[in-house]
Coordinates of C-alpha atoms in Angstrom, one line a residue:
X16 CA 144.0 96.2 78.5
X17 CA 145.7 94.6 75.5
X18 CA 147.1 96.6 72.6
X19 CA 148.4 95.1 69.3
X20 CA 150.6 97.3 67.2
X21 CA 149.4 95.3 64.1
X22 CA 146.0 96.8 64.5
X23 CA 146.9 100.2 63.0
X24 CA 143.5 101.8 63.7
X25 CA 143.6 100.9 67.4
X26 CA 147.2 102.0 67.6
X27 CA 146.6 105.3 66.0
X28 CA 143.7 105.9 68.4
X29 CA 146.0 105.1 71.2
X30 CA 148.6 107.7 70.0
X31 CA 145.9 110.4 69.7
X32 CA 146.5 111.0 73.4
X33 CA 149.7 112.7 72.5
X34 CA 149.9 116.4 71.9
X35 CA 152.7 118.1 70.0
X36 CA 154.6 121.2 70.5
X37 CA 158.1 122.4 69.3
X38 CA 158.5 124.7 72.4
X39 CA 158.4 122.2 75.3
X40 CA 159.0 118.7 74.0
X41 CA 158.8 116.0 76.7
X42 CA 161.7 113.6 75.6
X43 CA 164.6 116.1 76.0
X44 CA 163.3 117.0 79.5
X45 CA 163.2 113.4 80.5
X46 CA 166.7 112.8 79.1
X47 CA 168.0 115.7 81.0
X48 CA 166.3 114.6 84.3
X49 CA 167.8 111.1 84.0
X50 CA 171.0 111.9 82.2
X51 CA 173.3 110.4 84.9
X52 CA 171.1 107.4 85.7
X53 CA 172.8 104.2 84.5
X54 CA 169.5 102.2 84.5
X55 CA 167.6 104.7 82.4
X56 CA 166.8 103.5 78.9
X57 CA 165.4 105.3 75.8
X58 CA 164.4 102.8 73.1
X59 CA 163.0 103.6 69.6
X60 CA 160.2 101.1 68.9
X61 CA 159.0 102.2 65.5
X62 CA 157.4 105.0 63.6
X63 CA 153.9 106.4 63.1
X64 CA 153.1 109.2 60.6
X65 CA 156.8 109.7 60.0
X66 CA 157.4 110.3 63.8
X67 CA 159.7 108.0 65.7
X68 CA 158.1 106.5 68.9
X69 CA 160.2 106.0 72.0
X70 CA 159.9 104.1 75.2
X71 CA 161.5 105.6 78.4
X72 CA 161.9 103.5 81.5
X73 CA 164.2 102.3 84.3
X74 CA 165.5 98.8 83.7
X75 CA 165.9 98.2 87.4
X76 CA 162.3 98.4 88.4
X77 CA 160.3 98.2 85.1
X78 CA 159.0 94.8 84.2
X79 CA 159.4 93.2 80.8
X80 CA 156.2 91.0 81.0
X81 CA 153.9 93.8 79.8
X82 CA 155.7 94.7 76.6
X83 CA 156.5 92.4 73.7
X84 CA 158.9 93.3 70.9
X85 CA 159.7 91.8 67.5
X86 CA 162.5 92.2 65.0
X87 CA 161.4 93.3 61.5
X88 CA 163.5 94.0 58.4
X89 CA 163.7 97.5 57.0
X90 CA 163.9 98.6 53.4
X91 CA 167.7 98.6 53.7
X92 CA 167.7 94.9 54.8
X93 CA 168.5 95.9 58.3
X94 CA 166.8 94.7 61.5
X95 CA 164.9 97.1 63.8
X96 CA 163.1 96.5 67.0
X97 CA 159.3 97.2 67.0
X98 CA 156.7 97.1 69.8
X99 CA 154.5 94.1 69.1
X100 CA 152.0 94.4 71.9
X101 CA 151.3 95.9 75.3
X102 CA 149.2 94.2 78.0
X103 CA 148.5 96.0 81.2
X104 CA 145.8 97.3 83.6
X105 CA 145.5 100.8 82.3
X106 CA 147.2 103.7 80.6
X107 CA 147.0 107.5 80.8
X108 CA 148.6 110.7 79.5
X109 CA 150.7 113.0 81.6
X110 CA 153.0 116.0 81.5
X111 CA 156.6 116.1 82.4
X112 CA 156.2 116.1 86.2
X113 CA 153.7 113.2 86.1
X114 CA 155.9 111.2 83.7
X115 CA 159.0 111.8 85.8
X116 CA 157.2 110.4 88.9
X117 CA 155.8 107.5 86.8
X118 CA 159.3 106.5 85.6
X119 CA 160.6 106.5 89.1
X120 CA 157.8 104.2 90.2
X121 CA 158.6 101.6 87.5
X122 CA 156.2 102.7 84.8
X123 CA 157.1 103.2 81.1
X124 CA 156.6 106.4 79.1
X125 CA 155.7 106.3 75.4
X126 CA 156.3 109.5 73.5
X127 CA 157.7 111.0 70.3
X128 CA 160.5 113.4 69.8
X129 CA 158.2 116.5 69.5
X130 CA 155.3 115.5 71.8
X131 CA 154.9 117.6 74.9
X132 CA 153.3 114.8 76.9
X133 CA 153.6 111.1 77.2
X134 CA 151.5 108.0 77.6
X135 CA 152.1 106.2 80.9
X136 CA 152.1 102.4 80.7
X137 CA 151.7 100.2 83.8
X138 CA 154.9 98.1 83.6
X139 CA 156.0 98.2 87.3
X140 CA 157.8 95.2 88.7
X141 CA 158.3 95.9 92.4
X142 CA 161.0 94.0 94.2
X143 CA 159.5 92.3 97.2
X144 CA 159.9 89.3 99.5
X145 CA 157.1 86.7 99.7
X146 CA 154.7 86.2 102.6
X147 CA 156.4 85.0 105.7
X148 CA 155.6 84.4 109.4
X149 CA 155.5 87.5 111.6
X150 CA 158.9 88.3 113.0
X151 CA 157.8 90.4 116.1
X152 CA 154.3 89.1 116.9
X153 CA 154.4 85.4 117.2
X154 CA 151.2 83.5 118.2
X155 CA 150.3 79.9 118.8
X156 CA 146.8 80.1 117.5
X157 CA 146.0 82.5 114.6
X158 CA 147.1 83.3 111.0
X159 CA 150.7 82.6 110.3
X160 CA 151.4 85.2 107.6
X161 CA 152.3 88.9 107.8
X162 CA 152.7 92.0 105.7
X163 CA 155.7 92.7 103.5
X164 CA 157.3 95.8 102.1
X165 CA 154.9 96.2 99.1
X166 CA 152.0 98.6 99.5
X167 CA 149.7 96.8 97.0
X168 CA 150.3 93.4 98.6
X169 CA 149.5 94.7 102.1
X170 CA 146.2 96.3 100.8
X171 CA 145.3 93.0 99.1
X172 CA 145.8 91.1 102.4
X173 CA 143.5 93.5 104.2
X174 CA 140.9 93.2 101.4
X175 CA 141.0 89.5 101.6
X176 CA 140.0 89.6 105.3
X177 CA 137.6 92.5 104.9
X178 CA 135.4 91.6 101.9
X179 CA 133.1 94.6 102.1
X180 CA 132.5 97.8 100.1
X181 CA 132.5 99.7 103.3
X182 CA 136.3 99.5 103.5
X183 CA 137.6 102.8 102.2
X184 CA 141.1 103.9 101.4
X185 CA 142.5 107.4 101.2
X186 CA 145.8 107.6 99.5
X187 CA 148.5 110.3 99.3
X188 CA 152.2 110.5 98.4
X189 CA 154.5 112.1 101.0
X190 CA 158.0 113.5 100.4
X191 CA 159.2 116.0 97.9
X192 CA 161.9 113.6 96.8
X193 CA 161.0 110.1 97.9
X194 CA 157.2 110.3 97.0
X195 CA 156.3 107.5 99.5
X196 CA 152.7 106.2 99.1
X197 CA 150.6 106.2 102.2
X198 CA 147.1 104.9 102.6
X199 CA 144.5 105.5 105.4
X200 CA 142.1 102.6 105.8
X201 CA 138.8 102.8 107.6
X202 CA 135.3 101.3 107.6
X203 CA 132.5 103.6 106.4
X204 CA 129.8 104.0 109.0
X205 CA 131.9 102.6 111.8
X206 CA 135.0 104.8 112.1
X207 CA 134.4 108.3 113.5
X208 CA 134.4 110.8 110.6
X209 CA 136.1 113.4 112.8
X210 CA 139.0 110.9 113.4
X211 CA 139.3 110.3 109.7
X212 CA 139.4 114.0 108.9
X213 CA 141.9 114.7 111.7
X214 CA 144.3 112.0 110.4
X215 CA 144.0 113.0 106.8
X216 CA 144.7 116.6 107.6
X217 CA 147.7 115.8 109.7
X218 CA 149.2 113.6 107.0
X219 CA 148.6 116.3 104.4
X220 CA 150.4 118.9 106.5
X221 CA 153.7 116.8 106.5
X222 CA 156.4 118.5 104.5
X223 CA 159.6 116.5 104.3
X224 CA 162.1 115.1 101.7
X225 CA 161.0 111.5 102.4
X226 CA 159.7 109.0 105.0
X227 CA 161.4 105.6 105.3
X228 CA 159.4 103.8 108.0
X229 CA 156.1 103.9 109.8
X230 CA 157.8 104.8 113.1
X231 CA 159.1 108.0 111.5
X232 CA 155.6 108.8 110.1
X233 CA 154.1 108.2 113.6
X234 CA 156.6 110.6 115.1
X235 CA 155.7 113.3 112.6
X236 CA 152.0 112.8 113.2
X237 CA 152.2 113.1 117.0
X238 CA 155.1 115.3 118.0
X239 CA 153.9 115.9 121.5
X240 CA 153.6 112.3 122.8
X241 CA 157.2 112.5 124.2
X242 CA 158.5 109.2 125.5
X243 CA 155.5 107.1 124.8
X244 CA 154.6 105.7 121.4
X245 CA 151.5 107.4 120.0
X246 CA 149.9 104.3 118.4
X247 CA 150.5 100.5 118.0
X248 CA 152.3 99.2 115.0
X249 CA 151.7 95.7 113.7
X250 CA 152.7 93.4 110.8
X251 CA 149.6 91.1 111.2
X252 CA 146.7 91.5 108.8
X253 CA 144.3 89.9 111.3
X254 CA 145.1 92.5 113.9
X255 CA 144.6 95.2 111.4
X256 CA 141.2 93.8 110.5
X257 CA 140.2 93.6 114.2
X258 CA 141.2 97.3 114.6
X259 CA 139.1 98.4 111.7
X260 CA 136.1 96.5 113.1
X261 CA 136.9 98.3 116.4
X262 CA 136.4 101.7 114.9
X263 CA 140.1 102.6 114.4
X264 CA 141.9 103.7 111.3
X265 CA 144.9 101.9 109.9
X266 CA 147.8 103.7 108.1
X267 CA 149.6 101.6 105.6
X268 CA 152.9 102.8 104.1
X269 CA 154.9 101.6 101.1
X270 CA 158.3 100.2 101.9
X271 CA 157.6 98.8 105.4
X272 CA 155.6 95.8 106.7
X273 CA 154.5 97.7 109.8
X274 CA 151.1 99.4 109.8
X275 CA 149.8 102.0 112.3
X276 CA 146.6 101.3 114.2
X277 CA 145.3 104.6 115.5
X278 CA 144.3 106.1 117.9
X279 CA 146.4 104.2 120.5
X280 CA 145.6 103.6 124.1
X281 CA 148.1 102.7 126.8
X282 CA 146.2 99.4 127.3
X283 CA 146.5 98.5 123.6
X284 CA 150.2 97.9 124.1
X285 CA 149.5 94.9 126.4
X286 CA 147.0 93.3 124.1
X287 CA 148.2 90.4 122.0
X288 CA 146.7 89.4 118.7
X289 CA 146.0 86.0 120.1
X290 CA 143.8 87.3 123.0
X291 CA 140.8 87.6 120.7
X292 CA 141.0 83.9 119.9
X293 CA 141.0 82.8 123.6
X294 CA 138.2 82.5 126.1
X295 CA 137.6 85.8 128.1
X296 CA 138.9 84.4 131.4
X297 CA 142.2 83.2 129.9
X298 CA 142.6 86.5 128.0
X299 CA 142.0 88.5 131.2
X300 CA 144.5 86.3 133.1
X301 CA 147.2 86.8 130.4
X302 CA 146.7 90.5 130.3
X303 CA 146.8 90.7 134.1
X304 CA 150.0 88.7 134.0
X305 CA 151.5 91.3 131.6
X306 CA 150.5 94.2 133.8
X307 CA 152.1 92.4 136.8
X308 CA 155.2 92.0 134.8
X309 CA 155.1 95.7 134.0
X310 CA 155.0 96.6 137.7
X311 CA 157.8 94.3 138.5
X312 CA 159.9 95.6 135.7
X313 CA 159.4 99.3 136.7
X314 CA 159.5 99.1 140.5
X315 CA 161.4 96.0 141.6
X316 CA 165.0 97.5 141.2
X317 CA 163.8 100.7 142.9
X318 CA 162.2 98.8 145.7
X319 CA 165.3 96.8 146.2
X320 CA 167.4 100.0 146.5
X321 CA 164.8 101.5 148.9
X322 CA 164.6 98.7 151.4
X323 CA 168.4 98.0 151.4
X324 CA 169.8 101.6 151.6
X325 CA 167.1 104.1 152.6
X326 CA 164.1 102.5 154.2
X327 CA 165.9 99.6 156.0
X328 CA 163.4 99.5 158.9
X329 CA 160.3 98.6 156.7
X330 CA 161.5 95.1 155.8
X331 CA 161.7 92.0 157.9
X332 CA 164.9 91.5 159.9
X333 CA 165.8 88.3 158.1
X334 CA 165.6 90.1 154.7
X335 CA 167.8 92.9 155.9
X336 CA 170.4 90.5 157.3
X337 CA 170.4 88.4 154.1
X338 CA 170.8 91.5 152.0
X339 CA 173.6 92.8 154.2
X340 CA 175.4 89.4 154.1
X341 CA 175.1 89.3 150.4
X342 CA 176.7 92.7 150.0
X343 CA 179.6 92.0 152.2
X344 CA 182.7 93.1 150.3
X345 CA 180.9 95.1 147.6
X346 CA 182.7 98.4 147.4
X347 CA 179.8 100.5 145.8
X348 CA 176.6 101.9 147.3
X349 CA 173.4 100.0 146.5
X350 CA 172.0 102.4 143.9
X351 CA 175.3 102.5 141.9
X352 CA 175.6 98.7 142.1
X353 CA 172.0 98.4 140.8
X354 CA 172.6 101.0 138.0
X355 CA 175.7 99.2 136.8
X356 CA 174.0 95.8 136.7
X357 CA 170.9 97.1 134.8
X358 CA 173.1 98.9 132.3
X359 CA 175.1 95.7 131.8
X360 CA 171.9 93.7 131.2
X361 CA 170.6 96.2 128.7
X362 CA 173.9 96.0 126.8
X363 CA 173.6 92.3 126.6
X364 CA 170.0 92.5 125.4
X365 CA 171.0 95.1 122.8
X366 CA 173.9 93.0 121.6
X367 CA 171.6 90.0 121.2
X368 CA 169.2 92.1 119.0
X369 CA 171.8 93.8 116.8
X370 CA 174.2 90.9 116.2
X371 CA 173.6 88.3 113.5
X372 CA 171.4 85.4 114.6
X373 CA 174.1 82.9 114.1
X374 CA 176.2 84.4 116.9
X375 CA 173.7 86.3 119.0
X376 CA 172.8 83.3 121.1
X377 CA 176.5 82.7 121.9
X378 CA 177.1 86.3 122.9
X379 CA 174.0 86.3 125.2
X380 CA 175.1 83.1 126.9
X381 CA 178.6 84.4 127.4
X382 CA 177.4 87.7 128.7
X383 CA 174.6 86.3 130.9
X384 CA 176.3 83.2 132.4
X385 CA 180.0 83.7 132.3
X386 CA 180.1 87.4 133.0
X387 CA 177.4 87.2 135.6
X388 CA 179.2 84.5 137.5
X389 CA 182.5 86.4 137.3
X390 CA 181.1 89.6 138.7
X391 CA 179.6 87.8 141.7
X392 CA 182.8 86.0 142.5
X393 CA 184.7 89.3 142.2
X394 CA 182.3 90.9 144.8
X395 CA 181.3 93.6 142.4
X396 CA 177.5 93.0 142.9
X397 CA 175.6 90.9 145.4
X398 CA 173.7 87.7 144.8
X399 CA 170.4 89.2 145.7
X400 CA 170.9 92.0 143.1
X401 CA 171.6 89.4 140.4
X402 CA 168.2 87.8 141.1
X403 CA 166.5 91.2 141.0
X404 CA 168.2 92.2 137.7
X405 CA 167.4 88.8 136.1
X406 CA 163.7 89.2 137.1
X407 CA 163.7 92.7 135.7
X408 CA 165.2 91.6 132.4
X409 CA 162.8 88.6 132.1
X410 CA 159.6 90.7 132.8
X411 CA 160.7 93.2 130.1
X412 CA 160.4 90.6 127.4
X413 CA 156.7 89.9 128.3
X414 CA 155.6 93.2 126.8
X415 CA 153.8 92.7 123.5
X416 CA 154.9 95.9 121.7
X417 CA 158.6 96.4 121.1
X418 CA 158.3 100.2 121.4
X419 CA 156.7 100.1 124.8
X420 CA 159.4 97.6 125.9
X421 CA 162.0 100.3 125.1
X422 CA 160.0 102.8 127.2
X423 CA 160.0 100.4 130.1
X424 CA 163.8 100.0 129.9
X425 CA 164.2 103.8 130.3
X426 CA 161.5 104.3 133.0
X427 CA 163.1 101.9 135.4
X428 CA 166.2 104.1 135.6
X429 CA 164.0 107.1 136.4
X430 CA 162.3 105.2 139.3
X431 CA 165.6 103.8 140.4
X432 CA 167.1 107.3 140.9
X433 CA 164.0 108.4 142.8
X434 CA 164.3 105.3 145.1
X435 CA 168.0 106.0 145.7
X436 CA 167.2 109.6 146.8
X437 CA 163.9 109.3 148.8
X438 CA 163.4 105.6 149.2
X439 CA 159.8 104.3 149.0
X440 CA 158.6 107.9 149.0
X441 CA 160.6 108.5 145.9
X442 CA 159.0 105.5 144.2
X443 CA 155.5 106.9 145.0
X444 CA 156.6 110.3 143.8
X445 CA 157.9 109.0 140.5
X446 CA 154.8 106.9 140.0
X447 CA 152.6 110.0 140.4
X448 CA 154.7 111.9 137.9
X449 CA 154.3 109.0 135.4
X450 CA 150.5 108.9 135.8
X451 CA 150.2 112.7 135.3
X452 CA 152.4 112.6 132.2
X453 CA 150.5 109.7 130.7
X454 CA 147.1 111.4 131.5
X455 CA 148.2 114.5 129.5
X456 CA 149.2 112.5 126.4
X457 CA 146.8 112.3 123.5
X458 CA 146.9 110.0 120.5
X459 CA 145.2 111.4 117.4
X460 CA 143.0 113.6 119.6
X461 CA 142.0 110.7 121.9
X462 CA 143.1 110.4 125.6
X463 CA 146.0 108.0 126.0
X464 CA 144.4 106.4 129.1
X465 CA 141.2 105.4 127.2
X466 CA 138.9 104.1 128.6
X467 CA 139.7 105.2 132.2
X468 CA 141.5 108.5 131.7
X469 CA 140.1 112.1 131.7
X470 CA 138.0 112.6 128.6
X471 CA 138.4 109.0 127.6
X472 CA 136.1 107.3 125.1
X473 CA 135.0 103.6 125.0
X474 CA 136.0 101.9 121.8
X475 CA 133.3 100.0 120.0
X476 CA 133.0 97.5 117.2
X477 CA 129.7 98.8 115.9
X478 CA 129.7 102.6 116.6
X479 CA 133.2 103.7 116.1
X480 CA 134.7 105.0 119.3
X481 CA 131.4 105.3 121.2
X482 CA 128.9 102.7 122.3
X483 CA 128.7 99.1 123.3
X484 CA 131.2 96.5 122.0
X485 CA 130.0 93.1 120.7
X486 CA 133.2 91.2 121.2
X487 CA 135.5 90.6 124.2
X488 CA 137.8 93.4 125.0
X489 CA 139.6 94.2 128.3
X490 CA 138.6 97.8 127.9
X491 CA 135.0 96.9 128.6
X492 CA 135.9 95.2 131.8
X493 CA 137.4 98.4 133.3
X494 CA 135.0 101.1 132.1
X495 CA 133.2 101.2 135.5
X496 CA 129.9 101.3 133.7
X497 CA 130.6 104.4 131.6
X498 CA 129.9 102.6 128.3
X499 CA 126.7 100.9 129.6
X500 CA 125.3 104.2 130.9
X501 CA 126.0 105.9 127.6

């Protein structure tokens, strides 16, 4: 929409959207609301019917490309700034609350001194970074761009990959102060309507001052998931598109590059975006490798403690002698020794993540090589435990999802304590507790162990969460015929 102020007839028609009242004028209310905001500006741009016209906006987030001004002489041979033209997508009229939210989002309000409403002009200029490669989901084969922190840009990236009118978006603003925009994306005719209604109702029931990240939103949507993340978060548009085709919903949030793909299954956290681009046998091999790494990460430290301190008789004599020789001179029990080593490794990993990239590699090398060699020579830990701890740390990095990797780092201590008390029986007991806890978890009303848990449902590309899938998915290899019979 282009508006030239030289066209008086068009400009007066444009100003007819304003209503006037001497009791509740809009401009004094806006000035009072933004009185201590240094970037708030009120500019007089001319007169119409003996009324001065003002523009109100925030200079920090409002763009100057939509408005053009010109200097014109007055009758007193002075110069005044007048609005020459406005070019934008749309405009609308709103009351004080609407105009206040519009100014905070980068829009400009046009009003007069005695008007009780204002005309909202689309002049937003969001500050954002350009498209970059994914930071947490690297692939060898596949698209090499990711979402950024701008909501409209992320929606556009999904629209480019899903060029269909069946892609629907439900939007809402959450937060009494922050007013963060959230969008729920789904495919009409593919996504389960009950899932859509359930998600929209849960989001509408959120009452908070503001939400800063999708992880915080996910915690508010599923408060009973406990330790395990309720859904997978991703920064890749291709993975979002695949989830939509698979009958899921995607929650996009302004201010973060990570979107939520719901509902989430425990097996989704071991699925890489690259698996869909590989042959089925290679994809199954890689996912099997990730599950083997999961088992090693959880049970290897506990099994080491069990066979060296509690259940010594179940291992071969050579292994017991090697373990005893390696622990000669170590002053601590095995489970304390293992606990200290695992905590030290987690501290090194956390330091490598939090420190700047320029020095993180140096700190990791010093902590991993120099410190590790020193504690061995000081007889604080045994050589065999260093191998076990290094294998545990390595297998933790194979996990695809960062949140599930953090869960693994916690669960291995739980199993280690059980092994230190009851040995192998304690490992079995802890594993049974984990399975029971996971089986009781639900993600957006769907069983967390889908498709093999109680009340589980088989995901589909054509019929939402029920039916037969037309593309390769590991879930269809382990349904035990449930999906085919249905």
